[in-house]
Coordinates of C-alpha atoms in Angstrom, one line a residue:
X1 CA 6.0 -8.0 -100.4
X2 CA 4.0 -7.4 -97.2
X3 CA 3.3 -3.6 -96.3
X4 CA 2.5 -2.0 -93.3
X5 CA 0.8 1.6 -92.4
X6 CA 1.7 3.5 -89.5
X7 CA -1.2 4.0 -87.2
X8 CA 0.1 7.2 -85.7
X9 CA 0.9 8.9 -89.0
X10 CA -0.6 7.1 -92.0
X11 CA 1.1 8.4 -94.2
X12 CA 4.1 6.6 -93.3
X13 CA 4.4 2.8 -95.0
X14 CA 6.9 0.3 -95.1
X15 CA 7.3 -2.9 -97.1
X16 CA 8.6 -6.0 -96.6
X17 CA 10.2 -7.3 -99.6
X18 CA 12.6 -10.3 -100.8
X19 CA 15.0 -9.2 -103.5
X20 CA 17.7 -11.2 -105.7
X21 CA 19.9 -9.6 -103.2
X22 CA 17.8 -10.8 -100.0
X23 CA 15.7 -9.0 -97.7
X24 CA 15.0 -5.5 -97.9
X25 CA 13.1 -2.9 -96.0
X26 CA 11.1 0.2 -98.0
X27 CA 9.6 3.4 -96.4
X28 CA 7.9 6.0 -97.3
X29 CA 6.9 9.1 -95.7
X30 CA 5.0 10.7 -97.7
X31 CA 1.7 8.4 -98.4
X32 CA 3.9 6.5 -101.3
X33 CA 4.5 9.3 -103.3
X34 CA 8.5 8.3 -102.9
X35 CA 9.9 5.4 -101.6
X36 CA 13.2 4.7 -100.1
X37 CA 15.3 1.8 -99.3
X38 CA 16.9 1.5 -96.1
X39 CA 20.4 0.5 -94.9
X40 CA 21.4 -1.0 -91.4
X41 CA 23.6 2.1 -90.1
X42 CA 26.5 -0.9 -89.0
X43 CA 26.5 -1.4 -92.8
X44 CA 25.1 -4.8 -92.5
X45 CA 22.9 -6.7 -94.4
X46 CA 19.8 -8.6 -92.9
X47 CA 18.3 -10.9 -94.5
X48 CA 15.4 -11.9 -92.1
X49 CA 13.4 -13.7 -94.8
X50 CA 16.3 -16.4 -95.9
X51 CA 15.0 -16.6 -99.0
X52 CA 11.8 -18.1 -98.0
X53 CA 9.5 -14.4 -98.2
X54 CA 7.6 -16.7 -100.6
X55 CA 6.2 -18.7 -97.0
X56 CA 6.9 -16.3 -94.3
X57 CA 7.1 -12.4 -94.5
X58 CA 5.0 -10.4 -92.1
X59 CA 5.1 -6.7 -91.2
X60 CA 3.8 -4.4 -88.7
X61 CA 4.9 -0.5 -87.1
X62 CA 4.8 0.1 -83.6
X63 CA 1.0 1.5 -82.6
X64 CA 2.9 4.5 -80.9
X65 CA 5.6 5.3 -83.1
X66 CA 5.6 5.4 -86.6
X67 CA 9.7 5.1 -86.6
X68 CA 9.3 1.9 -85.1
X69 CA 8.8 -1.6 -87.0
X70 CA 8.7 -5.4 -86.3
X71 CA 9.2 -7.7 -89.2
X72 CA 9.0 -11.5 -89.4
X73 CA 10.3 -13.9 -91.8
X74 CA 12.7 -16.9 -90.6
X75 CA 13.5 -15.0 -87.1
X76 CA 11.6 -11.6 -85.5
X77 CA 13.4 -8.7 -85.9
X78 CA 12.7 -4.8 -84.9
X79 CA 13.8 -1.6 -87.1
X80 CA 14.4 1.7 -86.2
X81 CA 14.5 4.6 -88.3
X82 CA 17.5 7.2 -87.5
X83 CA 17.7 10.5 -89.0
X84 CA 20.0 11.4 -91.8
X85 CA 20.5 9.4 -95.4
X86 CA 23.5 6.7 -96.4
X87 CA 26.6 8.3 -97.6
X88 CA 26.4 6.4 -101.2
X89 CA 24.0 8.0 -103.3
X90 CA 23.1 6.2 -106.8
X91 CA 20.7 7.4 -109.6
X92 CA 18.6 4.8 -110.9
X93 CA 15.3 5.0 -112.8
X94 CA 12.5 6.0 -110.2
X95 CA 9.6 6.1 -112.1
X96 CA 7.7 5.2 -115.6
X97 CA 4.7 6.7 -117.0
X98 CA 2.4 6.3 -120.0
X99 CA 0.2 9.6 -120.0
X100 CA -2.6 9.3 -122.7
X101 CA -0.9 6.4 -124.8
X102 CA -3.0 3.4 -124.2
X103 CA -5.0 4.1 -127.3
X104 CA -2.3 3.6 -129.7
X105 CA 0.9 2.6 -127.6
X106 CA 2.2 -0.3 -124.8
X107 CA 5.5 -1.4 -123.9
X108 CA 6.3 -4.8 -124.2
X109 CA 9.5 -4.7 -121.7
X110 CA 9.8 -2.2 -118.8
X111 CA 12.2 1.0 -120.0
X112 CA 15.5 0.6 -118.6
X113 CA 19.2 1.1 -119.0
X114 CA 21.1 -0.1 -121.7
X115 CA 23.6 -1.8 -119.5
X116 CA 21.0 -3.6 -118.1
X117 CA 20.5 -4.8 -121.4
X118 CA 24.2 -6.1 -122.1
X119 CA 24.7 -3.0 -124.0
X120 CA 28.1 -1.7 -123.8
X121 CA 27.7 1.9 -123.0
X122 CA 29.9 4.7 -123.1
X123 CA 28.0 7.2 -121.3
X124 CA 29.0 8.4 -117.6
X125 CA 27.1 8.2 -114.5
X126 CA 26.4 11.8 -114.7
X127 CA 24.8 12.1 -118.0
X128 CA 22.0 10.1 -117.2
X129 CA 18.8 12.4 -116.8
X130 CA 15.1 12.5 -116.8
X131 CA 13.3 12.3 -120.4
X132 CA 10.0 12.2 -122.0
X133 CA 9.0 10.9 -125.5
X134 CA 6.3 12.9 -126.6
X135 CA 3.6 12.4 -128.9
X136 CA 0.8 14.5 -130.9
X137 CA 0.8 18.3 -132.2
X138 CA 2.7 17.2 -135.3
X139 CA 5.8 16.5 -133.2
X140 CA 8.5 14.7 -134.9
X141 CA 12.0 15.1 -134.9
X142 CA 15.4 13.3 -137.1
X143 CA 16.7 9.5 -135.6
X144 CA 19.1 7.4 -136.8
X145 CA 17.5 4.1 -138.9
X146 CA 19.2 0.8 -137.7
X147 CA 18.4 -2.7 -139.1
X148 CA 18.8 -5.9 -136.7
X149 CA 22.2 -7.6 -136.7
X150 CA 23.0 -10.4 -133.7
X151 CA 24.3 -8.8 -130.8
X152 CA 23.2 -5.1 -130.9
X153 CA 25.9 -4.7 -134.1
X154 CA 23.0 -2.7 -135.9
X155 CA 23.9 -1.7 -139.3
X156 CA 23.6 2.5 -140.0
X157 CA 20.8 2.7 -142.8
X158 CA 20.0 6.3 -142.6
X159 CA 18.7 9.4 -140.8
X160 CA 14.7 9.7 -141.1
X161 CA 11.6 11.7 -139.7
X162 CA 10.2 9.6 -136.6
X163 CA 6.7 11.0 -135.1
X164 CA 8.0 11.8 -131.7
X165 CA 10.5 14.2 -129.6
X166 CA 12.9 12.9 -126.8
X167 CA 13.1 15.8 -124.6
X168 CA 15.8 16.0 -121.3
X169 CA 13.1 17.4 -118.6
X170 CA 16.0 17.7 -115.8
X171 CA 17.9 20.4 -118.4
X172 CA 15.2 21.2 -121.1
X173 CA 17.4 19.9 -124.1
X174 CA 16.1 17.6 -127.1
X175 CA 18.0 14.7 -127.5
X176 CA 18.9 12.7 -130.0
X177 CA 17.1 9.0 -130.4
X178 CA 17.7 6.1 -132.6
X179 CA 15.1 3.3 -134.2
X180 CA 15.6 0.1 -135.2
X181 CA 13.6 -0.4 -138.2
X182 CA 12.2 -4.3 -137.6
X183 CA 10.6 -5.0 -140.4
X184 CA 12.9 -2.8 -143.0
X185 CA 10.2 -0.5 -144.3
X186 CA 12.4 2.7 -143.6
X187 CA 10.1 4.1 -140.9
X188 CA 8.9 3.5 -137.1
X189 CA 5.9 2.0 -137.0
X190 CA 5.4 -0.7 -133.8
X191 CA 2.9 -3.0 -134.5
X192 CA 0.8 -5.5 -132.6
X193 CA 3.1 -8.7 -131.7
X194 CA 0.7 -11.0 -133.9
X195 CA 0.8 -8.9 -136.8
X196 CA 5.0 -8.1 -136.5
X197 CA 7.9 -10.4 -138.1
X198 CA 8.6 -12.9 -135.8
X199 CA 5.6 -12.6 -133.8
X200 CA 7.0 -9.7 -131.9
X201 CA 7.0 -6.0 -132.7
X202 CA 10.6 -5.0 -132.2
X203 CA 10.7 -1.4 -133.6
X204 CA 12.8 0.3 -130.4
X205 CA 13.6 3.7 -129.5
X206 CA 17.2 4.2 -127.9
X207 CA 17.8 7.4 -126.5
X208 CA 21.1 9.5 -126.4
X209 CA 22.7 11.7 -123.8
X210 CA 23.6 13.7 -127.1
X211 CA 21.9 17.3 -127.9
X212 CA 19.6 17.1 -131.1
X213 CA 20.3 18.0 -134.6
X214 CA 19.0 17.8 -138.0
X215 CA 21.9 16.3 -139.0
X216 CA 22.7 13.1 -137.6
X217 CA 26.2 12.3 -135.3
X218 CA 28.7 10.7 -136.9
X219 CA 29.6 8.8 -133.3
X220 CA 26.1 7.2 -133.9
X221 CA 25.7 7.1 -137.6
X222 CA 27.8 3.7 -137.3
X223 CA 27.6 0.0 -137.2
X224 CA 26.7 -0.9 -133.6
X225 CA 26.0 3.2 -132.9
X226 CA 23.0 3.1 -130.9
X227 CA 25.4 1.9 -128.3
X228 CA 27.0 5.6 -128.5
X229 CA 25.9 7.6 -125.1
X230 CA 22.8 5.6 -125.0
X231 CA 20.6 6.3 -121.9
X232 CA 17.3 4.3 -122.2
X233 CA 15.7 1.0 -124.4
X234 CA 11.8 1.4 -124.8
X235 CA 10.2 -1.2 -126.8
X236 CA 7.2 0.1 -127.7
X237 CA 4.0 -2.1 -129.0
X238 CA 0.3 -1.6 -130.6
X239 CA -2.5 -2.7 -128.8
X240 CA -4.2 -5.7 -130.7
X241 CA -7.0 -5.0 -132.6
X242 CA -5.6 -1.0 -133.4
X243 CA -3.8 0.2 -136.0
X244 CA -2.1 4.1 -135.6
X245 CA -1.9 7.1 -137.7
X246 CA 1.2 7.6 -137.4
X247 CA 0.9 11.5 -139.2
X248 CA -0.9 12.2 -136.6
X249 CA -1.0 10.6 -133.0
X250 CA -2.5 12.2 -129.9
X251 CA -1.2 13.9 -127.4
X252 CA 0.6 11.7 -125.2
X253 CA 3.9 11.3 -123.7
X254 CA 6.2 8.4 -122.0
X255 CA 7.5 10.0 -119.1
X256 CA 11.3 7.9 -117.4
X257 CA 12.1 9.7 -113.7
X258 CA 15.4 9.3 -113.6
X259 CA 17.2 10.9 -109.9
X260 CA 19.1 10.2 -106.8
X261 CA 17.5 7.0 -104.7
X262 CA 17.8 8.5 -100.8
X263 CA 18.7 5.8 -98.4
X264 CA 17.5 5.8 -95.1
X265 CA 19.3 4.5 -92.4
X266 CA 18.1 2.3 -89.7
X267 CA 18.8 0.7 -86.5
X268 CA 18.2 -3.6 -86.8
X269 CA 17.5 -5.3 -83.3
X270 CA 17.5 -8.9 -83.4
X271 CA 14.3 -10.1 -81.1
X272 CA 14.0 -14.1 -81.7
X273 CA 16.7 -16.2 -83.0
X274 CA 15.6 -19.7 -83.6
X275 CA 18.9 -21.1 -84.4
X276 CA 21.4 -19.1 -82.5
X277 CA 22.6 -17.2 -86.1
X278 CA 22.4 -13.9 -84.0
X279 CA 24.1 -14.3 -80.7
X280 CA 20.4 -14.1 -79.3
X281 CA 17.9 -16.6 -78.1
X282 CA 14.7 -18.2 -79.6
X283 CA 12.5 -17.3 -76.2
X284 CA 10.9 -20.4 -76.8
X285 CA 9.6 -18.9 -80.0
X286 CA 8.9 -21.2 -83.0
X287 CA 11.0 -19.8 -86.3
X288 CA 9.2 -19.1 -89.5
X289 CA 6.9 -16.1 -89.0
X290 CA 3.4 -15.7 -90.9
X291 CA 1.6 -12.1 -88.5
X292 CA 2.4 -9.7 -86.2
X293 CA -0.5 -7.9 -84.9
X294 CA 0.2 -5.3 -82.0
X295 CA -2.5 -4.3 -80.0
X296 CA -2.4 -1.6 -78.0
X297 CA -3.2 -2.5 -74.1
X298 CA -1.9 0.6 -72.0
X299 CA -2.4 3.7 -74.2
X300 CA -0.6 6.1 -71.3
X301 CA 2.7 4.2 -70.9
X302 CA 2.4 3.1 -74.6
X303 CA 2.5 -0.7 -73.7
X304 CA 0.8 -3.1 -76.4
X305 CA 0.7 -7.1 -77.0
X306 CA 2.5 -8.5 -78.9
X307 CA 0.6 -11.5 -80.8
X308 CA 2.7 -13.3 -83.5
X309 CA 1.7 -16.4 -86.0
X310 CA 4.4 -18.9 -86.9
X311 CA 4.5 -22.3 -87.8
X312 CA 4.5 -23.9 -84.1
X313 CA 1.3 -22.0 -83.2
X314 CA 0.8 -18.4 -81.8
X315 CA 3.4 -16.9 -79.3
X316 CA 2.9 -13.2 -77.7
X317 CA 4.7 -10.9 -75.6
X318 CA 3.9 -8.4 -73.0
X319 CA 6.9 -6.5 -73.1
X320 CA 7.5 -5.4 -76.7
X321 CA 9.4 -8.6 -77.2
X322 CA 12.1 -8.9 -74.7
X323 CA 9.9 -12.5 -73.7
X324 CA 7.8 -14.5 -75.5
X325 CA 4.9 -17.1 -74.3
X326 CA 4.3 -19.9 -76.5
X327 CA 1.5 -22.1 -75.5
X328 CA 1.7 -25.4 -75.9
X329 CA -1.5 -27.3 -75.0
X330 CA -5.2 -26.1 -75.3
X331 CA -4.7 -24.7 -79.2
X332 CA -4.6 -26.7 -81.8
X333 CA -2.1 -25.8 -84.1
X334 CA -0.6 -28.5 -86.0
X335 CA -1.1 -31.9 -87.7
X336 CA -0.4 -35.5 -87.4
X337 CA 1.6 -36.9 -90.6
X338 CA 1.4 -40.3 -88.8
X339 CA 1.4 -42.0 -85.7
X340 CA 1.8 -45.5 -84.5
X341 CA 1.2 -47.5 -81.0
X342 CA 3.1 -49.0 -78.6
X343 CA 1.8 -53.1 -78.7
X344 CA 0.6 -54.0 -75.5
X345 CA 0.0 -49.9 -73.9
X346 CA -1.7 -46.9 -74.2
X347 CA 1.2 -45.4 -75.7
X348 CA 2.0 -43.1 -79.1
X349 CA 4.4 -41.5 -80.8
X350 CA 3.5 -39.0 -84.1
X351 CA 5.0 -36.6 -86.2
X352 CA 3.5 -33.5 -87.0
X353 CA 4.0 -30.6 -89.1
X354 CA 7.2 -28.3 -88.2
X355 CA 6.8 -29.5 -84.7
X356 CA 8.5 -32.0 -84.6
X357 CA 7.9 -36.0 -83.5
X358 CA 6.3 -36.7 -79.8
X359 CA 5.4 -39.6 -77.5
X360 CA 2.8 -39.8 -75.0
X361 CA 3.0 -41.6 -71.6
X362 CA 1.6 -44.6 -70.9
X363 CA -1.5 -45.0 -70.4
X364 CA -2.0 -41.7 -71.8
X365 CA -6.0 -39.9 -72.5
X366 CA -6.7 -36.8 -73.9
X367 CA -5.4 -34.2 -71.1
X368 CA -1.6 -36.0 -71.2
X369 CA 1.0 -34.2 -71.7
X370 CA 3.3 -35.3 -74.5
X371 CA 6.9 -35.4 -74.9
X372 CA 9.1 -33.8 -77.8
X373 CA 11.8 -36.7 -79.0
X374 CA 13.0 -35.8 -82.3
X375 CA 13.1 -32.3 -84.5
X376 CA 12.3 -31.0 -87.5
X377 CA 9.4 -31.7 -89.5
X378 CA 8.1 -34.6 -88.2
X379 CA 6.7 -37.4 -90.2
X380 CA 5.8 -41.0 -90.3
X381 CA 6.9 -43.3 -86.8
X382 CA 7.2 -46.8 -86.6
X383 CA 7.1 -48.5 -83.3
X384 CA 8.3 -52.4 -83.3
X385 CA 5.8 -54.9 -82.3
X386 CA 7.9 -57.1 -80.5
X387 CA 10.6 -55.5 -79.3
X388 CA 8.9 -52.3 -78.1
X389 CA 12.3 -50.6 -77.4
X390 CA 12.9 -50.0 -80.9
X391 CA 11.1 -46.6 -82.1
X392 CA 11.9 -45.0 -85.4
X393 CA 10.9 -41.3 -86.5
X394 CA 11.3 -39.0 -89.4
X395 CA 11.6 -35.3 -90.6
X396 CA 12.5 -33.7 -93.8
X397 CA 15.0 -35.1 -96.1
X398 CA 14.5 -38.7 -95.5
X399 CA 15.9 -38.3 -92.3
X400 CA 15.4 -41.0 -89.7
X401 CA 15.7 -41.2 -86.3
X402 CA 16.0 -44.6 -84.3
X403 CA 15.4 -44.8 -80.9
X404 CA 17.1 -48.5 -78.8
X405 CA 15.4 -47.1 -75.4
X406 CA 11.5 -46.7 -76.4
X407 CA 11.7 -43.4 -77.4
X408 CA 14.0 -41.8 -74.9
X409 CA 17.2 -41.4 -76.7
X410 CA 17.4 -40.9 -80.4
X411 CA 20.3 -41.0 -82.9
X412 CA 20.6 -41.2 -86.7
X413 CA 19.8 -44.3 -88.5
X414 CA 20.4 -43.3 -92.6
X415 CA 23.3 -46.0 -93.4
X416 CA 22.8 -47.2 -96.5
X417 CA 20.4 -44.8 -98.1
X418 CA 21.8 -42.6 -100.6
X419 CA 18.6 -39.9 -100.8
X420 CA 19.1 -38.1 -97.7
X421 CA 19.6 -34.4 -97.2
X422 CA 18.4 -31.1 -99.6
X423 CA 17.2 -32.7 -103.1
X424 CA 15.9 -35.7 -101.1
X425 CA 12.0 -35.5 -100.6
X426 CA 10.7 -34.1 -98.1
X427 CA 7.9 -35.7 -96.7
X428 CA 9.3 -39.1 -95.2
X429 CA 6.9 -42.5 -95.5
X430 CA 8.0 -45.4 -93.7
X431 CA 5.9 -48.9 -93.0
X432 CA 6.8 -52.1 -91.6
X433 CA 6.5 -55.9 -92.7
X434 CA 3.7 -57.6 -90.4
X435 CA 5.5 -60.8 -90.9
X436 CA 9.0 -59.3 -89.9
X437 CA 9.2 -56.5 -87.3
X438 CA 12.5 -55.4 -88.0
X439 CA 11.9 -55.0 -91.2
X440 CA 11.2 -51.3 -92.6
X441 CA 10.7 -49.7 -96.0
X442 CA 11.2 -46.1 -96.4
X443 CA 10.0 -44.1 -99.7
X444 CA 12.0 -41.8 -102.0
X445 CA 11.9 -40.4 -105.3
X446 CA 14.7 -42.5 -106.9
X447 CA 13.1 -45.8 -105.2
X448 CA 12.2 -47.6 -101.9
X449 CA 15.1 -48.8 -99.1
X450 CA 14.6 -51.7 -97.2
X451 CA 15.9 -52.0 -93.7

């Protein structure tokens, strides 16, 4: 995740994040106390970091407008925030707390869903609700004992005293829980991982969309019951090193939100498109975006630069990123994987990192101007020594380039080598005999190829 504050209001945020799902945007309005996802009002789905948020995913809001963001990840794009939600409401769990039970209580796993626990669940969308578990004050209520059987096919034991309450906050009802008794000592008591069969305390609480009694529900009181209207897992733990009174626990709670996730809508501008995915145009922008800083440079018509990081360098923009300037020569930006000489000039060609592989003119200095031959990521070069018209380059992949003209005109030159493409590595070496020119040897990871 990257996160950005609004500098006009700062108690707007948004985040930057890469999900299972993709890319998705948060925001926030209200200085983080609740977060919303945000939907492209078209209904699309953008997925600006590809996948790859791990090595590019920047963030930053307009300095004018706090509805107003840029984000960065394979491409540039810019996000407007409309007014009004998405039609499709869900409920989902929106917050966990622990108040007061760190001296005798953890969880092992988050709190969540049964279904998200392969549980097969009979309970309905709207029974789900808000709950607490609370501790302390000699609170203790009736839950229904299960012992472990593969597959959450608990066997019923019995119906026992358990030192908490499961209270439903949204409609101030006690609930009705269930335990499974780990260790088969007919009572609830986690303990410390270390000290538990197994290695692993597994004494859980399940919770029940069913109003409490002292007498326990026959629709639970069954083989495989705690899948009955079940609302929430918590595996609880003990701290290491502590060991509970379970008679009598302080006053603590576990607190699960549980209520409608808003969805914001906004408006999703494409403003660089380095591969022509988007119907747009690269501007001469390099793709795979690291920062966005704006800076404000006319405060009266709102105008601000618009300086962006990516892997060819640093490109910026004057005009809020209709155009793009991406300087080529008097920043150094990139490396040299290797480089070789043409025999008998003053000429080079070199790969370098995401930019690609180059060649100089002859008799070239330090103030020439090189020329781009060959895409990609560009990687070791081999120039012949006696037949100076034959170049070969690399990118990523193992893929080679070969060049019949000295370097003007390049096509493929991979026959015969069967590690080429995504699974192949992807730094390229190449070297050549000194007793044979034509002959080349390029390294993979399943062996070495010989021209």
């Amino acid at each position: 995740m990257e996160i950005a504050i609004a500098p006009t209001d700062t108690s707007v945020l948004y985040i930057s994040a890469e999900t299972t799902t993709g890319a998705e945007l948060y925001f926030t309005e209200n200085s983080a106390e609740k977060w919303y996802p945000t939907k492209n009002t078209n209904g699309s789905d953008v997925n600006w970091l590809g996948s790859q948020g791990w090595y590019d995913n920047t963030i930053a809001v307009n300095p004018y407008y706090e509805d107003e963001v840029f984000v960065g990840g394979i491409n540039l794009w810019k996000m407007n925030m409309v007014d009004g939600v998405d039609s499709s409401l869900s409920k989902q769990i929106t917050d966990i707390n622990l108040i007061n039970t760190n001296s005798f209580l953890t969880l092992y796993f988050p709190i969540d869903k049964c279904e998200n626990y392969g549980i097969p669940s009979n309970t309905l969308e709207s029974e789900y609700t808000s709950v607490e578990v609370r501790f302390g004050n000699g609170l203790s209520q009736k839950a229904h004992r299960f012992t472990y059987a593969p597959d959450f096919q608990y066997p019923y034991q019995d119906y026992i005293d358990v030192p908490f309450e499961i209270w439903d906050t949204d409609n101030n009802i006690q609930l009705m829980a269930s335990i499974r008794d780990h260790d088969e000592d007919s009572t609830w008591n986690p303990k410390c991982s270390s000290e538990a069969p197994g290695g692993l305390s597994r004494e859980y609480i399940f919770i029940h969309s069913v109003e409490y009694s002292d007498t326990a529900d026959t629709n639970i009181a069954k083989t495989a019951g705690v899948s009955h209207k079940n609302l929430y897992i918590i595996w609880p733990e003990v701290p290491t090193g502590v060991s509970p009174n379970y008679d009598s626990l302080p006053n603590s709670k576990i607190e699960i939100k549980y209520e409608k996730l808003i969805t914001k809508r906004i408006n999703t501008i494409n403003v660089t498109d380095g591969y022509g995915e988007f119907g747009g145009t690269d501007k001469g922008v390099h793709v795979d975006h690291h920062n966005i800083v704006l800076i404000p440079t006319d405060t009266s018509a709102k105008e601000f630069r618009f300086l962006n990081a990516n892997d060819g360098g640093v490109a910026y923009s004057d005009d809020k990123g209709e155009t793009f300037i991406q300087p080529l020569t008097g920043y150094n930006t990139t490396q040299f994987y290797g480089v070789d000489k043409k025999n008998g000039e003053d000429k080079y060609i070199g790969g370098m990192q995401d930019n690609g592989t180059w060649h100089s003119p002859i008799n070239s200095d330090s103030t020439s101007n090189w020329i781009n031959c060959f895409g990609g990521d560009g990687f070791a070069c081999v120039w012949n020594y006696n037949d100076p018209n034959k170049v070969l380059a690399s990118s990523q992949y193992n893929n080679i380039g070969k060049s019949n003209d000295g370097g003007n005109n390049w096509g493929q030159s991979v026959a015969g080598l069967d590690d080429v493409g995504y699974g192949a590595p992807f730094f390229t070496k190449l070297a050549k005999s000194k007793q044979n020119s034509d002959l080349v040897f390029a390294v993979g990871e399943s062996g070495v190829w010989r021209s």
